[in-house]
Each structure stands twice: as C-alpha cells, then as structure tokens.
C-alpha cells in the first residue's frame, strides 16, 4: 500500500526565507507524487506533480520539488517565502500502475512572518 | 466556467438526522470522490466512483452513503449512524482514478448540534 508522511504539522518562516516542507513516501511500486495547497476554508488545488518524467518538478507560484528515490523523499521548496504562501500543504501518492485513489498525508501548515 | 460546485457551504443538523451534501461537476470527469477533513488528520477518503452507477468504499465509509445516477452528480448522505459527523467535507473529480490530478470543490462544513 502507498502512504506519505509529512514531517512537521506546522512550519513557520520569515518573509523572504527559504520554504522547505518535507514529505517521505512508501510504495511497493513506482509512485506518482503530488503536492496540493489549501487556503483557508477552500478546497485543494494542485501545486505540482511527479510522474517519472523528470526528478525536479516545477509547479505554480515558484514552488518546486525533487524526487529522490534513494531517500524516498519528495520535499517541497521555494527560495523566498511570500505572505501569500501561508496555507496548508498536502503531499499525496498514487500507484503508477493500477487503479487506486490518491492517498494524502496529514498536511503541513505554513505560516509566513513579516 | 468549468468546476466543482458543493452545497451547502455551511450546514447545521441535530443529532439523529440524516443530511445530504450536494456535489456537481461540469468538467466531464468520470471519477468523483468524497473526502472528510479533520484538523491534524489530513484528508480521508469516504467513497469514490469511477463511473456512473458504480462506487467503492474508501477508508471511512461507515455511516455514509452515496449515489452516482448521473455523471455530473455525486451526492453524499451523512446518516445518523455516523458517530462523529462534524467535519469539513470535500468533493473532488478527476479524469480517471489513476491520474492523481484532482479538482476540488470549496467544501461543505457540517456541524452537528
């Protein structure tokens, strides 16, 4: 079965500082990996996805993530945090083969301090 | 515009009452999903449907029921058997279950008084 673990339920950074949100996955088959963002009282929207084409994936709003098979990780980064980045971020995994739904991590809340 | 519409946005109900949450999509997607979100627990899958007139239980289906009579509609009923129904409910759709690219509605917040 696939699963993801997000390290840290809450991360706080200063405006302009590096954002690093951690995600480790567990999968018996090659996975597809995703990051979603949720702003308060809204649904989720896709930030970026890894589907085995390239290990460094660029997404919207300046975010990117790198797939590292040796570390079973898919950490999300952004060089310089903006106040508008404050939200909850979810890592998710799905099997690259088969027909099973997406499995989400528990989320990391990002706070940006002025 | 194409998207997912959930209603109502906020709902209050008394214990022992069933309540139905609406989810409609005009994206022509085959797959639809219901997730429950509680603080610190992420999103947990309640039910999903890959095609009209077919649906599968997710991880926390007990106390919930769904139907998929039309491609664009996937209503969720929270029954009185659900022991802790107060939560934020999210509906989503995708072109297929295996894509992983879900489009979400804005959610329905259910409070049981």
Short mmCIF file of C-alpha atoms in Angstrom, two decimals:
data_model
loop_
_atom_site.label_atom_id
_atom_site.label_comp_id
_atom_site.label_asym_id
_atom_site.label_seq_id
_atom_site.Cartn_x
_atom_site.Cartn_y
_atom_site.Cartn_z
CA UNK A 1 0.00 0.00 0.00
CA UNK A 2 1.09 3.54 -0.66
CA UNK A 3 1.47 6.17 2.02
CA UNK A 4 3.14 9.50 2.64
CA UNK A 5 4.49 11.03 5.82
CA UNK A 6 4.80 14.77 6.17
CA UNK A 7 7.35 15.80 8.75
CA UNK A 8 6.13 18.73 10.82
CA UNK A 9 2.47 19.66 11.15
CA UNK A 10 3.39 23.36 11.33
CA UNK A 11 6.29 25.25 9.77
CA UNK A 12 6.93 28.93 10.31
CA UNK A 13 9.28 31.02 8.16
CA UNK A 14 10.11 34.69 7.75
CA UNK A 15 9.08 36.51 4.61
CA UNK A 16 11.87 36.12 2.05
CA UNK A 17 13.30 32.99 3.69
CA UNK A 18 13.55 29.52 2.17
CA UNK A 19 10.49 27.32 2.42
CA UNK A 20 11.12 23.60 2.92
CA UNK A 21 8.23 21.21 3.53
CA UNK A 22 9.16 17.58 3.94
CA UNK A 23 7.44 14.52 2.53
CA UNK A 24 8.56 10.90 2.57
CA UNK A 25 6.70 8.19 0.73
CA UNK A 26 6.27 4.46 1.00
CA UNK A 27 5.33 2.46 -2.05
CA UNK A 28 5.95 -1.06 -3.28
CA UNK A 29 5.77 0.07 -6.89
CA UNK A 30 6.99 3.25 -8.62
CA UNK A 31 4.82 6.06 -7.36
CA UNK A 32 3.39 9.21 -8.75
CA UNK A 33 3.70 12.02 -6.22
CA UNK A 34 1.82 15.28 -5.81
CA UNK A 35 1.73 18.44 -3.73
CA UNK A 36 -1.55 20.22 -3.17
CA UNK A 37 -2.21 23.56 -1.43
CA UNK A 38 -5.27 24.58 0.56
CA UNK A 39 -6.08 28.16 1.50
CA UNK A 40 -8.39 28.73 4.50
CA UNK A 41 -11.93 27.43 4.05
CA UNK A 42 -11.29 26.38 0.47
CA UNK A 43 -10.72 23.22 -1.46
CA UNK A 44 -7.31 21.96 -2.55
CA UNK A 45 -5.51 22.86 -5.76
CA UNK A 46 -2.65 21.08 -7.43
CA UNK A 47 0.78 22.69 -6.99
CA UNK A 48 2.90 20.17 -8.86
CA UNK A 49 3.23 16.50 -9.72
CA UNK A 50 5.93 13.91 -10.33
CA UNK A 51 5.13 11.19 -12.86
CA UNK A 52 8.64 9.86 -13.57
CA UNK A 53 9.50 12.20 -16.47
CA UNK A 54 11.95 14.39 -14.54
CA UNK A 55 13.09 14.23 -10.92
CA UNK A 56 12.99 18.01 -10.40
CA UNK A 57 9.48 19.25 -10.86
CA UNK A 58 8.45 22.88 -11.08
CA UNK A 59 4.98 23.99 -10.08
CA UNK A 60 2.90 27.10 -9.70
CA UNK A 61 3.76 30.12 -7.55
CA UNK A 62 7.51 29.42 -7.65
CA UNK A 63 7.39 26.08 -5.85
CA UNK A 64 9.39 23.06 -6.87
CA UNK A 65 10.02 19.55 -5.57
CA UNK A 66 12.67 16.94 -6.16
CA UNK A 67 12.01 13.21 -6.29
CA UNK A 68 14.82 11.29 -4.56
CA UNK A 69 14.34 7.56 -4.82
CA UNK A 70 17.31 6.76 -2.59
CA UNK A 71 15.79 8.82 0.21
CA UNK A 72 12.13 8.04 -0.65
CA UNK A 73 11.51 11.76 -0.43
CA UNK A 74 9.63 14.43 -2.35
CA UNK A 75 10.28 17.64 -0.43
CA UNK A 76 8.67 20.92 -1.49
CA UNK A 77 10.77 24.07 -1.66
CA UNK A 78 10.51 27.73 -2.56
CA UNK A 79 13.54 30.03 -2.45
CA UNK A 80 11.78 33.06 -0.99
CA UNK A 81 8.56 32.94 1.03
CA UNK A 82 5.80 35.42 0.42
CA UNK A 83 2.95 36.27 2.78
CA UNK A 84 0.51 34.82 0.27
CA UNK A 85 2.16 31.39 0.64
CA UNK A 86 0.58 30.94 4.07
CA UNK A 87 -1.66 27.90 3.65
CA UNK A 88 -1.81 24.19 4.33
CA UNK A 89 0.18 21.90 2.06
CA UNK A 90 -0.54 18.25 1.40
CA UNK A 91 1.72 15.64 -0.10
CA UNK A 92 -0.05 12.75 -1.87
CA UNK A 93 0.85 9.50 -3.59
CA UNK A 94 -0.71 7.18 -6.13
CA UNK A 95 0.48 3.98 -7.75
CA UNK A 96 1.89 4.48 -11.24
CA UNK A 97 0.12 1.26 -12.22
CA UNK A 98 -3.25 0.06 -11.09
CA UNK A 99 -6.41 1.93 -10.33
CA UNK A 100 -6.39 3.08 -6.71
CA UNK A 101 -7.24 6.57 -5.46
CA UNK A 102 -4.84 9.21 -4.28
CA UNK A 103 -3.63 8.92 -0.67
CA UNK A 104 -2.91 12.15 1.21
CA UNK A 105 -0.54 12.98 4.02
CA UNK A 106 -1.77 14.77 7.12
CA UNK A 107 -0.70 18.18 5.92
CA UNK A 108 1.75 20.88 6.97
CA UNK A 109 0.54 24.34 7.86
CA UNK A 110 2.90 27.04 6.63
CA UNK A 111 2.96 30.38 8.43
CA UNK A 112 4.89 33.32 6.97
CA UNK A 113 6.05 36.02 9.37
CA UNK A 114 6.54 39.58 8.18
CA UNK B 1 -16.68 28.24 -16.02
CA UNK B 2 -15.83 24.58 -15.51
CA UNK B 3 -15.54 23.35 -11.96
CA UNK B 4 -16.99 21.60 -8.97
CA UNK B 5 -19.88 23.05 -7.00
CA UNK B 6 -20.62 21.91 -3.48
CA UNK B 7 -23.65 22.94 -1.50
CA UNK B 8 -24.45 23.99 1.08
CA UNK B 9 -21.26 25.67 2.23
CA UNK B 10 -22.35 25.55 5.87
CA UNK B 11 -24.87 23.14 7.38
CA UNK B 12 -26.14 22.56 10.89
CA UNK B 13 -28.08 19.49 11.90
CA UNK B 14 -29.39 17.93 15.04
CA UNK B 15 -28.21 14.57 16.23
CA UNK B 16 -30.17 11.70 14.72
CA UNK B 17 -30.89 13.49 11.44
CA UNK B 18 -29.61 12.45 8.05
CA UNK B 19 -28.20 15.17 5.83
CA UNK B 20 -27.26 15.16 2.15
CA UNK B 21 -24.38 17.17 0.72
CA UNK B 22 -24.52 18.05 -2.95
CA UNK B 23 -21.62 17.83 -5.40
CA UNK B 24 -21.94 18.74 -9.09
CA UNK B 25 -19.18 18.93 -11.72
CA UNK B 26 -19.22 20.20 -15.31
CA UNK B 27 -15.70 19.03 -16.18
CA UNK B 28 -16.96 15.85 -17.88
CA UNK B 29 -14.86 13.81 -15.47
CA UNK B 30 -15.52 10.12 -14.99
CA UNK B 31 -14.23 9.83 -11.41
CA UNK B 32 -15.62 11.59 -8.36
CA UNK B 33 -14.63 11.46 -4.70
CA UNK B 34 -15.69 12.45 -1.22
CA UNK B 35 -13.11 13.25 1.43
CA UNK B 36 -13.50 14.18 5.06
CA UNK B 37 -11.07 16.67 6.59
CA UNK B 38 -10.47 17.00 10.34
CA UNK B 39 -7.75 19.15 11.94
CA UNK B 40 -4.43 17.31 12.02
CA UNK B 41 -5.76 14.27 10.19
CA UNK B 42 -5.43 15.33 6.59
CA UNK B 43 -7.94 14.10 4.04
CA UNK B 44 -9.56 10.71 4.47
CA UNK B 45 -11.42 9.05 1.63
CA UNK B 46 -15.07 8.25 2.27
CA UNK B 47 -16.30 6.99 -1.12
CA UNK B 48 -15.28 7.25 -4.73
CA UNK B 49 -16.90 6.49 -8.05
CA UNK B 50 -15.14 5.66 -11.30
CA UNK B 51 -18.22 5.55 -13.47
CA UNK B 52 -21.95 6.15 -13.37
CA UNK B 53 -23.93 3.66 -11.25
CA UNK B 54 -20.78 2.36 -9.58
CA UNK B 55 -18.93 3.41 -6.43
CA UNK B 56 -16.45 1.98 -3.94
CA UNK B 57 -15.94 2.44 -0.23
CA UNK B 58 -12.94 4.38 0.94
CA UNK B 59 -11.20 4.20 4.29
CA UNK B 60 -14.01 5.65 6.43
CA UNK B 61 -17.29 4.72 4.68
CA UNK B 62 -19.20 3.68 7.79
CA UNK B 63 -22.16 5.97 8.46
CA UNK B 64 -22.13 7.45 4.95
CA UNK B 65 -23.89 6.63 1.71
CA UNK B 66 -23.56 7.87 -1.87
CA UNK B 67 -25.20 7.51 -5.27
CA UNK B 68 -23.96 8.13 -8.81
CA UNK B 69 -27.01 8.22 -11.06
CA UNK B 70 -25.58 10.93 -13.33
CA UNK B 71 -22.03 11.57 -14.45
CA UNK B 72 -22.05 15.12 -13.15
CA UNK B 73 -23.53 14.44 -9.71
CA UNK B 74 -22.24 12.55 -6.65
CA UNK B 75 -24.25 13.38 -3.51
CA UNK B 76 -23.13 12.26 -0.07
CA UNK B 77 -25.55 11.40 2.72
CA UNK B 78 -24.30 11.59 6.27
CA UNK B 79 -26.54 9.26 8.19
CA UNK B 80 -27.44 9.19 11.87
CA UNK B 81 -25.18 6.15 12.17
CA UNK B 82 -22.09 8.33 11.69
CA UNK B 83 -20.88 8.80 15.25
CA UNK B 84 -18.85 11.95 14.78
CA UNK B 85 -20.14 13.77 11.69
CA UNK B 86 -18.96 17.30 12.47
CA UNK B 87 -16.26 17.94 9.86
CA UNK B 88 -15.30 19.67 6.63
CA UNK B 89 -16.33 17.62 3.59
CA UNK B 90 -14.59 17.95 0.24
CA UNK B 91 -15.78 16.68 -3.10
CA UNK B 92 -13.38 16.20 -6.00
CA UNK B 93 -13.31 14.87 -9.53
CA UNK B 94 -10.71 13.66 -11.99
CA UNK B 95 -10.47 12.27 -15.49
CA UNK B 96 -9.74 8.87 -14.01
CA UNK B 97 -8.77 7.35 -10.68
CA UNK B 98 -5.22 6.63 -11.86
CA UNK B 99 -4.38 10.23 -12.83
CA UNK B 100 -3.98 11.64 -9.33
CA UNK B 101 -4.92 15.10 -10.60
CA UNK B 102 -7.98 16.00 -8.61
CA UNK B 103 -10.12 19.10 -8.93
CA UNK B 104 -11.78 20.10 -5.67
CA UNK B 105 -14.89 21.95 -4.69
CA UNK B 106 -14.80 24.58 -1.95
CA UNK B 107 -16.14 22.23 0.68
CA UNK B 108 -19.13 21.90 2.97
CA UNK B 109 -18.76 22.41 6.71
CA UNK B 110 -21.19 20.26 8.68
CA UNK B 111 -21.82 20.94 12.35
CA UNK B 112 -23.95 18.62 14.45
CA UNK B 113 -25.61 20.33 17.39
#
